[in-house]
Amino acid sequence: MSVQEATTGFSTTYGYEPAGVWSAPGRANLIGEHTDYNNGYVFPFGIDRRTYVALSPRSDNLIRLSSTISDQVVEFELGKKQPADLDWALYPLGVAWVMRDSANGGFDAYFTSDVPVGAGLSSSAAIECAVATALNDIWEAGKSAQELALIGQRAENDVVGAPTGMMDQTASMLAKKDAAVLLDCQSMETELVPLGLQERGLVVAVMDTRVAHRHSDGGYRSRREACEAGAAAMGVDSLRGLTEEDLPAAQEALDELTFRRCKHVITENRRVLDAVDALKRGDMATLGQLLLQSHASMRDDFEISVVELDTAVELAMEVGAVGARMTGGGFGGAAIAIIDQSKMELLSEHCKAIFAKKGFAEPNVFAVAASDGARRDA
Ligand code: ADP
Ligand code: MG
């Protein structure tokens, strides 16, 4: 379907057939928030919503980009001064720029996606990983999936200017159906852990609050700075170097705010490992509790939640979810819940009704399934 859409969009825009179609999924993070840039653990999965790119190499140095989210075709010439306002095109151009040593010309690309933008499901990693996978093929760059994830992250950090960690792109590249990816951001080791939701009649519900966030704004950056300051004051390279046993000493050494920021990260790392254990034992009740504790820590200590996210978590629990938490960088976006498939309808109605009553924007509630990572589709 979306392969067809990408192909048709490409030929309508550029007047010829694409060389191929590639895609990469958005991601939901089950648990482990703001731990990635602290060299900690994260536990995301790829979702069944993807960004597709139909793409063809060019023999000249021109790059042309178009997307269903925009009317303009962005033109860019390698080696020339860039146009001022590149906006969304910075994401794919950033990837091309990071991969420039492998380039042997420009390309035409057309993007189509059903990953909601700015919902905390990483439409940014999806577009980066889709285009990185495509360029890796057409430029015969020979990069591994993990290398392509780092390329996507560099594009987002250095070109887009969002100081995000490596979680999103790693999830989008390495995801597997019915599994989540445990990523140790210190060693870069990954482990696929089966989720086993379907056999229990469970799904992951996404409750997109439609409150927009921006990573380039100050909130994300200031949290990152607090973590770095805390680690430095405690004499470690990163907060990964501390465990819950160090919390009393940290409370002595750090100012109250820095301490709470660090406490979130230190306890969250432990919660990720506990969540992986719980899943391996099939202990969904414990997993659910860990999600709730993670949410409380982000709400009270890291202070990255918003009232819409807190409400979504509460409503999911009222409907009988196993557990729920906000997911993604915070300040808006989506919450997730693990819930009986049969309760999805009820959850959606409940969220819509209470959000309306509270005067919030209408939330978008839908189930996601853990899906495969970036690939060539056609
Ligand atoms: P999130 O990753 O949570 O969805 P971000 O702000 O990190 O939010 O990234 C969203 C931005 O990524 C969009 O505003 C747009 O610039 C770019 N983007 C994402 N998907 C697409 C797409 N299909 N086509 C063009 N640009 C996209
Ligand atoms: Mg993003």
PDB file of N, CA, C and O in Angstrom, residues 236-292:
ATOM      1  N   VAL A 236      32.030  10.917  37.896  1.00  0.00           N
ATOM      2  CA  VAL A 236      31.898   9.815  36.924  1.00  0.00           C
ATOM      3  C   VAL A 236      31.739  10.391  35.516  1.00  0.00           C
ATOM      4  O   VAL A 236      31.314  11.540  35.350  1.00  0.00           O
ATOM      5  N   ASP A 237      32.079   9.572  34.502  1.00  0.00           N
ATOM      6  CA  ASP A 237      31.984  10.033  33.117  1.00  0.00           C
ATOM      7  C   ASP A 237      30.545  10.295  32.708  1.00  0.00           C
ATOM      8  O   ASP A 237      30.256  11.185  31.916  1.00  0.00           O
ATOM      9  N   SER A 238      29.656   9.451  33.188  1.00  0.00           N
ATOM     10  CA  SER A 238      28.232   9.597  32.868  1.00  0.00           C
ATOM     11  C   SER A 238      27.442   9.016  34.025  1.00  0.00           C
ATOM     12  O   SER A 238      27.999   8.299  34.873  1.00  0.00           O
ATOM     13  N   LEU A 239      26.133   9.270  34.039  1.00  0.00           N
ATOM     14  CA  LEU A 239      25.304   8.766  35.137  1.00  0.00           C
ATOM     15  C   LEU A 239      25.240   7.242  35.151  1.00  0.00           C
ATOM     16  O   LEU A 239      24.840   6.642  36.146  1.00  0.00           O
ATOM     17  N   ARG A 240      25.635   6.620  34.064  1.00  0.00           N
ATOM     18  CA  ARG A 240      25.714   5.162  34.055  1.00  0.00           C
ATOM     19  C   ARG A 240      26.679   4.654  35.128  1.00  0.00           C
ATOM     20  O   ARG A 240      26.566   3.531  35.616  1.00  0.00           O
ATOM     21  N   GLY A 241      27.616   5.499  35.482  1.00  0.00           N
ATOM     22  CA  GLY A 241      28.599   5.125  36.501  1.00  0.00           C
ATOM     23  C   GLY A 241      28.041   5.104  37.915  1.00  0.00           C
ATOM     24  O   GLY A 241      28.749   4.758  38.858  1.00  0.00           O
ATOM     25  N   LEU A 242      26.751   5.457  38.088  1.00  0.00           N
ATOM     26  CA  LEU A 242      26.157   5.484  39.430  1.00  0.00           C
ATOM     27  C   LEU A 242      24.993   4.498  39.525  1.00  0.00           C
ATOM     28  O   LEU A 242      24.327   4.225  38.528  1.00  0.00           O
ATOM     29  N   THR A 243      24.777   3.954  40.734  1.00  0.00           N
ATOM     30  CA  THR A 243      23.612   3.092  40.967  1.00  0.00           C
ATOM     31  C   THR A 243      22.802   3.679  42.122  1.00  0.00           C
ATOM     32  O   THR A 243      23.192   4.686  42.716  1.00  0.00           O
ATOM     33  N   GLU A 244      21.720   3.000  42.437  1.00  0.00           N
ATOM     34  CA  GLU A 244      20.868   3.500  43.523  1.00  0.00           C
ATOM     35  C   GLU A 244      21.612   3.577  44.855  1.00  0.00           C
ATOM     36  O   GLU A 244      21.260   4.377  45.727  1.00  0.00           O
ATOM     37  N   GLU A 245      22.657   2.763  45.008  1.00  0.00           N
ATOM     38  CA  GLU A 245      23.465   2.839  46.235  1.00  0.00           C
ATOM     39  C   GLU A 245      24.166   4.180  46.381  1.00  0.00           C
ATOM     40  O   GLU A 245      24.533   4.582  47.487  1.00  0.00           O
ATOM     41  N   ASP A 246      24.371   4.851  45.258  1.00  0.00           N
ATOM     42  CA  ASP A 246      25.053   6.158  45.297  1.00  0.00           C
ATOM     43  C   ASP A 246      24.086   7.308  45.562  1.00  0.00           C
ATOM     44  O   ASP A 246      24.522   8.461  45.681  1.00  0.00           O
ATOM     45  N   LEU A 247      22.792   7.026  45.636  1.00  0.00           N
ATOM     46  CA  LEU A 247      21.822   8.123  45.761  1.00  0.00           C
ATOM     47  C   LEU A 247      22.016   8.969  47.031  1.00  0.00           C
ATOM     48  O   LEU A 247      21.982  10.202  46.948  1.00  0.00           O
ATOM     49  N   PRO A 248      22.254   8.337  48.206  1.00  0.00           N
ATOM     50  CA  PRO A 248      22.477   9.183  49.390  1.00  0.00           C
ATOM     51  C   PRO A 248      23.661  10.139  49.218  1.00  0.00           C
ATOM     52  O   PRO A 248      23.552  11.332  49.552  1.00  0.00           O
ATOM     53  N   ALA A 249      24.745   9.643  48.655  1.00  0.00           N
ATOM     54  CA  ALA A 249      25.920  10.504  48.436  1.00  0.00           C
ATOM     55  C   ALA A 249      25.599  11.594  47.419  1.00  0.00           C
ATOM     56  O   ALA A 249      26.023  12.757  47.575  1.00  0.00           O
ATOM     57  N   ALA A 250      24.833  11.242  46.409  1.00  0.00           N
ATOM     58  CA  ALA A 250      24.465  12.231  45.384  1.00  0.00           C
ATOM     59  C   ALA A 250      23.591  13.319  45.995  1.00  0.00           C
ATOM     60  O   ALA A 250      23.728  14.506  45.676  1.00  0.00           O
ATOM     61  N   GLN A 251      22.716  12.918  46.898  1.00  0.00           N
ATOM     62  CA  GLN A 251      21.827  13.900  47.533  1.00  0.00           C
ATOM     63  C   GLN A 251      22.619  14.904  48.374  1.00  0.00           C
ATOM     64  O   GLN A 251      22.274  16.081  48.430  1.00  0.00           O
ATOM     65  N   GLU A 252      23.691  14.433  48.983  1.00  0.00           N
ATOM     66  CA  GLU A 252      24.600  15.303  49.738  1.00  0.00           C
ATOM     67  C   GLU A 252      25.323  16.278  48.819  1.00  0.00           C
ATOM     68  O   GLU A 252      25.430  17.471  49.094  1.00  0.00           O
ATOM     69  N   ALA A 253      25.808  15.718  47.686  1.00  0.00           N
ATOM     70  CA  ALA A 253      26.744  16.473  46.841  1.00  0.00           C
ATOM     71  C   ALA A 253      26.049  17.456  45.896  1.00  0.00           C
ATOM     72  O   ALA A 253      26.622  18.476  45.524  1.00  0.00           O
ATOM     73  N   LEU A 254      24.808  17.145  45.517  1.00  0.00           N
ATOM     74  CA  LEU A 254      24.173  17.920  44.444  1.00  0.00           C
ATOM     75  C   LEU A 254      23.095  18.848  44.988  1.00  0.00           C
ATOM     76  O   LEU A 254      22.497  18.561  46.035  1.00  0.00           O
ATOM     77  N   ASP A 255      22.838  19.927  44.241  1.00  0.00           N
ATOM     78  CA  ASP A 255      21.695  20.757  44.623  1.00  0.00           C
ATOM     79  C   ASP A 255      20.418  19.960  44.366  1.00  0.00           C
ATOM     80  O   ASP A 255      20.426  18.970  43.635  1.00  0.00           O
ATOM     81  N   GLU A 256      19.340  20.418  44.976  1.00  0.00           N
ATOM     82  CA  GLU A 256      18.112  19.629  45.003  1.00  0.00           C
ATOM     83  C   GLU A 256      17.613  19.271  43.596  1.00  0.00           C
ATOM     84  O   GLU A 256      17.240  18.135  43.312  1.00  0.00           O
ATOM     85  N   LEU A 257      17.643  20.251  42.694  1.00  0.00           N
ATOM     86  CA  LEU A 257      17.121  20.020  41.344  1.00  0.00           C
ATOM     87  C   LEU A 257      17.998  19.041  40.562  1.00  0.00           C
ATOM     88  O   LEU A 257      17.496  18.082  39.970  1.00  0.00           O
ATOM     89  N   THR A 258      19.297  19.266  40.590  1.00  0.00           N
ATOM     90  CA  THR A 258      20.218  18.364  39.879  1.00  0.00           C
ATOM     91  C   THR A 258      20.078  16.943  40.431  1.00  0.00           C
ATOM     92  O   THR A 258      20.094  15.970  39.669  1.00  0.00           O
ATOM     93  N   PHE A 259      19.920  16.843  41.743  1.00  0.00           N
ATOM     94  CA  PHE A 259      19.756  15.520  42.348  1.00  0.00           C
ATOM     95  C   PHE A 259      18.533  14.799  41.787  1.00  0.00           C
ATOM     96  O   PHE A 259      18.609  13.636  41.401  1.00  0.00           O
ATOM     97  N   ARG A 260      17.413  15.507  41.727  1.00  0.00           N
ATOM     98  CA  ARG A 260      16.201  14.844  41.222  1.00  0.00           C
ATOM     99  C   ARG A 260      16.354  14.422  39.764  1.00  0.00           C
ATOM    100  O   ARG A 260      15.876  13.371  39.356  1.00  0.00           O
ATOM    101  N   ARG A 261      17.005  15.268  38.973  1.00  0.00           N
ATOM    102  CA  ARG A 261      17.246  14.897  37.566  1.00  0.00           C
ATOM    103  C   ARG A 261      18.073  13.606  37.500  1.00  0.00           C
ATOM    104  O   ARG A 261      17.769  12.692  36.745  1.00  0.00           O
ATOM    105  N   CYS A 262      19.134  13.570  38.295  1.00  0.00           N
ATOM    106  CA  CYS A 262      20.021  12.392  38.275  1.00  0.00           C
ATOM    107  C   CYS A 262      19.316  11.158  38.832  1.00  0.00           C
ATOM    108  O   CYS A 262      19.480  10.054  38.323  1.00  0.00           O
ATOM    109  N   LYS A 263      18.512  11.379  39.860  1.00  0.00           N
ATOM    110  CA  LYS A 263      17.792  10.256  40.483  1.00  0.00           C
ATOM    111  C   LYS A 263      16.891   9.566  39.456  1.00  0.00           C
ATOM    112  O   LYS A 263      16.802   8.341  39.414  1.00  0.00           O
ATOM    113  N   HIS A 264      16.230  10.372  38.628  1.00  0.00           N
ATOM    114  CA  HIS A 264      15.392   9.743  37.592  1.00  0.00           C
ATOM    115  C   HIS A 264      16.218   8.793  36.728  1.00  0.00           C
ATOM    116  O   HIS A 264      15.842   7.648  36.509  1.00  0.00           O
ATOM    117  N   VAL A 265      17.338   9.282  36.236  1.00  0.00           N
ATOM    118  CA  VAL A 265      18.140   8.486  35.298  1.00  0.00           C
ATOM    119  C   VAL A 265      18.690   7.228  35.976  1.00  0.00           C
ATOM    120  O   VAL A 265      18.630   6.123  35.414  1.00  0.00           O
ATOM    121  N   ILE A 266      19.172   7.395  37.204  1.00  0.00           N
ATOM    122  CA  ILE A 266      19.786   6.266  37.920  1.00  0.00           C
ATOM    123  C   ILE A 266      18.729   5.192  38.223  1.00  0.00           C
ATOM    124  O   ILE A 266      18.955   3.998  38.011  1.00  0.00           O
ATOM    125  N   THR A 267      17.550   5.617  38.673  1.00  0.00           N
ATOM    126  CA  THR A 267      16.506   4.631  38.973  1.00  0.00           C
ATOM    127  C   THR A 267      15.919   4.052  37.675  1.00  0.00           C
ATOM    128  O   THR A 267      15.565   2.881  37.627  1.00  0.00           O
ATOM    129  N   GLU A 268      15.860   4.872  36.632  1.00  0.00           N
ATOM    130  CA  GLU A 268      15.289   4.402  35.357  1.00  0.00           C
ATOM    131  C   GLU A 268      16.152   3.282  34.757  1.00  0.00           C
ATOM    132  O   GLU A 268      15.619   2.314  34.225  1.00  0.00           O
ATOM    133  N   ASN A 269      17.463   3.410  34.867  1.00  0.00           N
ATOM    134  CA  ASN A 269      18.342   2.342  34.367  1.00  0.00           C
ATOM    135  C   ASN A 269      18.017   1.016  35.038  1.00  0.00           C
ATOM    136  O   ASN A 269      17.943  -0.030  34.379  1.00  0.00           O
ATOM    137  N   ARG A 270      17.823   1.056  36.339  1.00  0.00           N
ATOM    138  CA  ARG A 270      17.467  -0.180  37.066  1.00  0.00           C
ATOM    139  C   ARG A 270      16.101  -0.688  36.608  1.00  0.00           C
ATOM    140  O   ARG A 270      15.902  -1.894  36.413  1.00  0.00           O
ATOM    141  N   ARG A 271      15.152   0.242  36.408  1.00  0.00           N
ATOM    142  CA  ARG A 271      13.811  -0.189  35.986  1.00  0.00           C
ATOM    143  C   ARG A 271      13.836  -0.876  34.625  1.00  0.00           C
ATOM    144  O   ARG A 271      13.074  -1.802  34.379  1.00  0.00           O
ATOM    145  N   VAL A 272      14.698  -0.423  33.735  1.00  0.00           N
ATOM    146  CA  VAL A 272      14.781  -1.070  32.412  1.00  0.00           C
ATOM    147  C   VAL A 272      15.192  -2.531  32.587  1.00  0.00           C
ATOM    148  O   VAL A 272      14.564  -3.440  32.021  1.00  0.00           O
ATOM    149  N   LEU A 273      16.236  -2.764  33.376  1.00  0.00           N
ATOM    150  CA  LEU A 273      16.713  -4.140  33.556  1.00  0.00           C
ATOM    151  C   LEU A 273      15.660  -4.990  34.269  1.00  0.00           C
ATOM    152  O   LEU A 273      15.453  -6.149  33.912  1.00  0.00           O
ATOM    153  N   ASP A 274      14.972  -4.394  35.229  1.00  0.00           N
ATOM    154  CA  ASP A 274      13.889  -5.117  35.909  1.00  0.00           C
ATOM    155  C   ASP A 274      12.757  -5.447  34.933  1.00  0.00           C
ATOM    156  O   ASP A 274      12.142  -6.514  35.015  1.00  0.00           O
ATOM    157  N   ALA A 275      12.481  -4.517  34.011  1.00  0.00           N
ATOM    158  CA  ALA A 275      11.402  -4.743  33.038  1.00  0.00           C
ATOM    159  C   ALA A 275      11.767  -5.897  32.098  1.00  0.00           C
ATOM    160  O   ALA A 275      10.923  -6.734  31.755  1.00  0.00           O
ATOM    161  N   VAL A 276      13.023  -5.938  31.688  1.00  0.00           N
ATOM    162  CA  VAL A 276      13.478  -7.027  30.812  1.00  0.00           C
ATOM    163  C   VAL A 276      13.338  -8.364  31.547  1.00  0.00           C
ATOM    164  O   VAL A 276      12.836  -9.347  30.992  1.00  0.00           O
ATOM    165  N   ASP A 277      13.746  -8.390  32.810  1.00  0.00           N
ATOM    166  CA  ASP A 277      13.595  -9.589  33.643  1.00  0.00           C
ATOM    167  C   ASP A 277      12.140 -10.011  33.739  1.00  0.00           C
ATOM    168  O   ASP A 277      11.809 -11.184  33.576  1.00  0.00           O
ATOM    169  N   ALA A 278      11.285  -9.039  34.012  1.00  0.00           N
ATOM    170  CA  ALA A 278       9.857  -9.334  34.181  1.00  0.00           C
ATOM    171  C   ALA A 278       9.293  -9.937  32.893  1.00  0.00           C
ATOM    172  O   ALA A 278       8.563 -10.933  32.924  1.00  0.00           O
ATOM    173  N   LEU A 279       9.668  -9.361  31.755  1.00  0.00           N
ATOM    174  CA  LEU A 279       9.179  -9.885  30.469  1.00  0.00           C
ATOM    175  C   LEU A 279       9.651 -11.313  30.248  1.00  0.00           C
ATOM    176  O   LEU A 279       8.900 -12.163  29.782  1.00  0.00           O
ATOM    177  N   LYS A 280      10.919 -11.545  30.562  1.00  0.00           N
ATOM    178  CA  LYS A 280      11.468 -12.887  30.344  1.00  0.00           C
ATOM    179  C   LYS A 280      10.763 -13.920  31.224  1.00  0.00           C
ATOM    180  O   LYS A 280      10.655 -15.083  30.858  1.00  0.00           O
ATOM    181  N   ARG A 281      10.289 -13.467  32.387  1.00  0.00           N
ATOM    182  CA  ARG A 281       9.543 -14.369  33.283  1.00  0.00           C
ATOM    183  C   ARG A 281       8.062 -14.402  32.938  1.00  0.00           C
ATOM    184  O   ARG A 281       7.294 -15.136  33.543  1.00  0.00           O
ATOM    185  N   GLY A 282       7.645 -13.549  32.005  1.00  0.00           N
ATOM    186  CA  GLY A 282       6.219 -13.470  31.671  1.00  0.00           C
ATOM    187  C   GLY A 282       5.410 -12.796  32.768  1.00  0.00           C
ATOM    188  O   GLY A 282       4.197 -12.996  32.877  1.00  0.00           O
ATOM    189  N   ASP A 283       6.076 -11.978  33.585  1.00  0.00           N
ATOM    190  CA  ASP A 283       5.421 -11.327  34.720  1.00  0.00           C
ATOM    191  C   ASP A 283       4.928  -9.939  34.306  1.00  0.00           C
ATOM    192  O   ASP A 283       5.570  -8.925  34.540  1.00  0.00           O
ATOM    193  N   MET A 284       3.759  -9.918  33.674  1.00  0.00           N
ATOM    194  CA  MET A 284       3.240  -8.669  33.116  1.00  0.00           C
ATOM    195  C   MET A 284       2.838  -7.677  34.211  1.00  0.00           C
ATOM    196  O   MET A 284       2.910  -6.467  34.009  1.00  0.00           O
ATOM    197  N   ALA A 285       2.416  -8.194  35.373  1.00  0.00           N
ATOM    198  CA  ALA A 285       2.006  -7.305  36.459  1.00  0.00           C
ATOM    199  C   ALA A 285       3.191  -6.453  36.923  1.00  0.00           C
ATOM    200  O   ALA A 285       3.067  -5.229  37.109  1.00  0.00           O
ATOM    201  N   THR A 286       4.354  -7.088  37.077  1.00  0.00           N
ATOM    202  CA  THR A 286       5.548  -6.339  37.482  1.00  0.00           C
ATOM    203  C   THR A 286       5.957  -5.359  36.395  1.00  0.00           C
ATOM    204  O   THR A 286       6.301  -4.201  36.672  1.00  0.00           O
ATOM    205  N   LEU A 287       5.892  -5.800  35.156  1.00  0.00           N
ATOM    206  CA  LEU A 287       6.209  -4.895  34.039  1.00  0.00           C
ATOM    207  C   LEU A 287       5.325  -3.646  34.119  1.00  0.00           C
ATOM    208  O   LEU A 287       5.798  -2.513  33.990  1.00  0.00           O
ATOM    209  N   GLY A 288       4.027  -3.871  34.355  1.00  0.00           N
ATOM    210  CA  GLY A 288       3.084  -2.759  34.448  1.00  0.00           C
ATOM    211  C   GLY A 288       3.443  -1.790  35.569  1.00  0.00           C
ATOM    212  O   GLY A 288       3.413  -0.569  35.387  1.00  0.00           O
ATOM    213  N   GLN A 289       3.820  -2.330  36.726  1.00  0.00           N
ATOM    214  CA  GLN A 289       4.215  -1.476  37.858  1.00  0.00           C
ATOM    215  C   GLN A 289       5.438  -0.644  37.510  1.00  0.00           C
ATOM    216  O   GLN A 289       5.540   0.531  37.879  1.00  0.00           O
ATOM    217  N   LEU A 290       6.382  -1.267  36.794  1.00  0.00           N
ATOM    218  CA  LEU A 290       7.610  -0.543  36.415  1.00  0.00           C
ATOM    219  C   LEU A 290       7.292   0.617  35.469  1.00  0.00           C
ATOM    220  O   LEU A 290       7.878   1.697  35.569  1.00  0.00           O
ATOM    221  N   LEU A 291       6.330   0.397  34.573  1.00  0.00           N
ATOM    222  CA  LEU A 291       5.927   1.492  33.678  1.00  0.00           C
ATOM    223  C   LEU A 291       5.363   2.655  34.493  1.00  0.00           C
ATOM    224  O   LEU A 291       5.684   3.820  34.245  1.00  0.00           O
ATOM    225  N   LEU A 292       4.541   2.330  35.465  1.00  0.00           N
ATOM    226  CA  LEU A 292       3.935   3.387  36.298  1.00  0.00           C
ATOM    227  C   LEU A 292       4.995   4.117  37.116  1.00  0.00           C
ATOM    228  O   LEU A 292       4.956   5.351  37.254  1.00  0.00           O
TER     229      LEU A 292
END
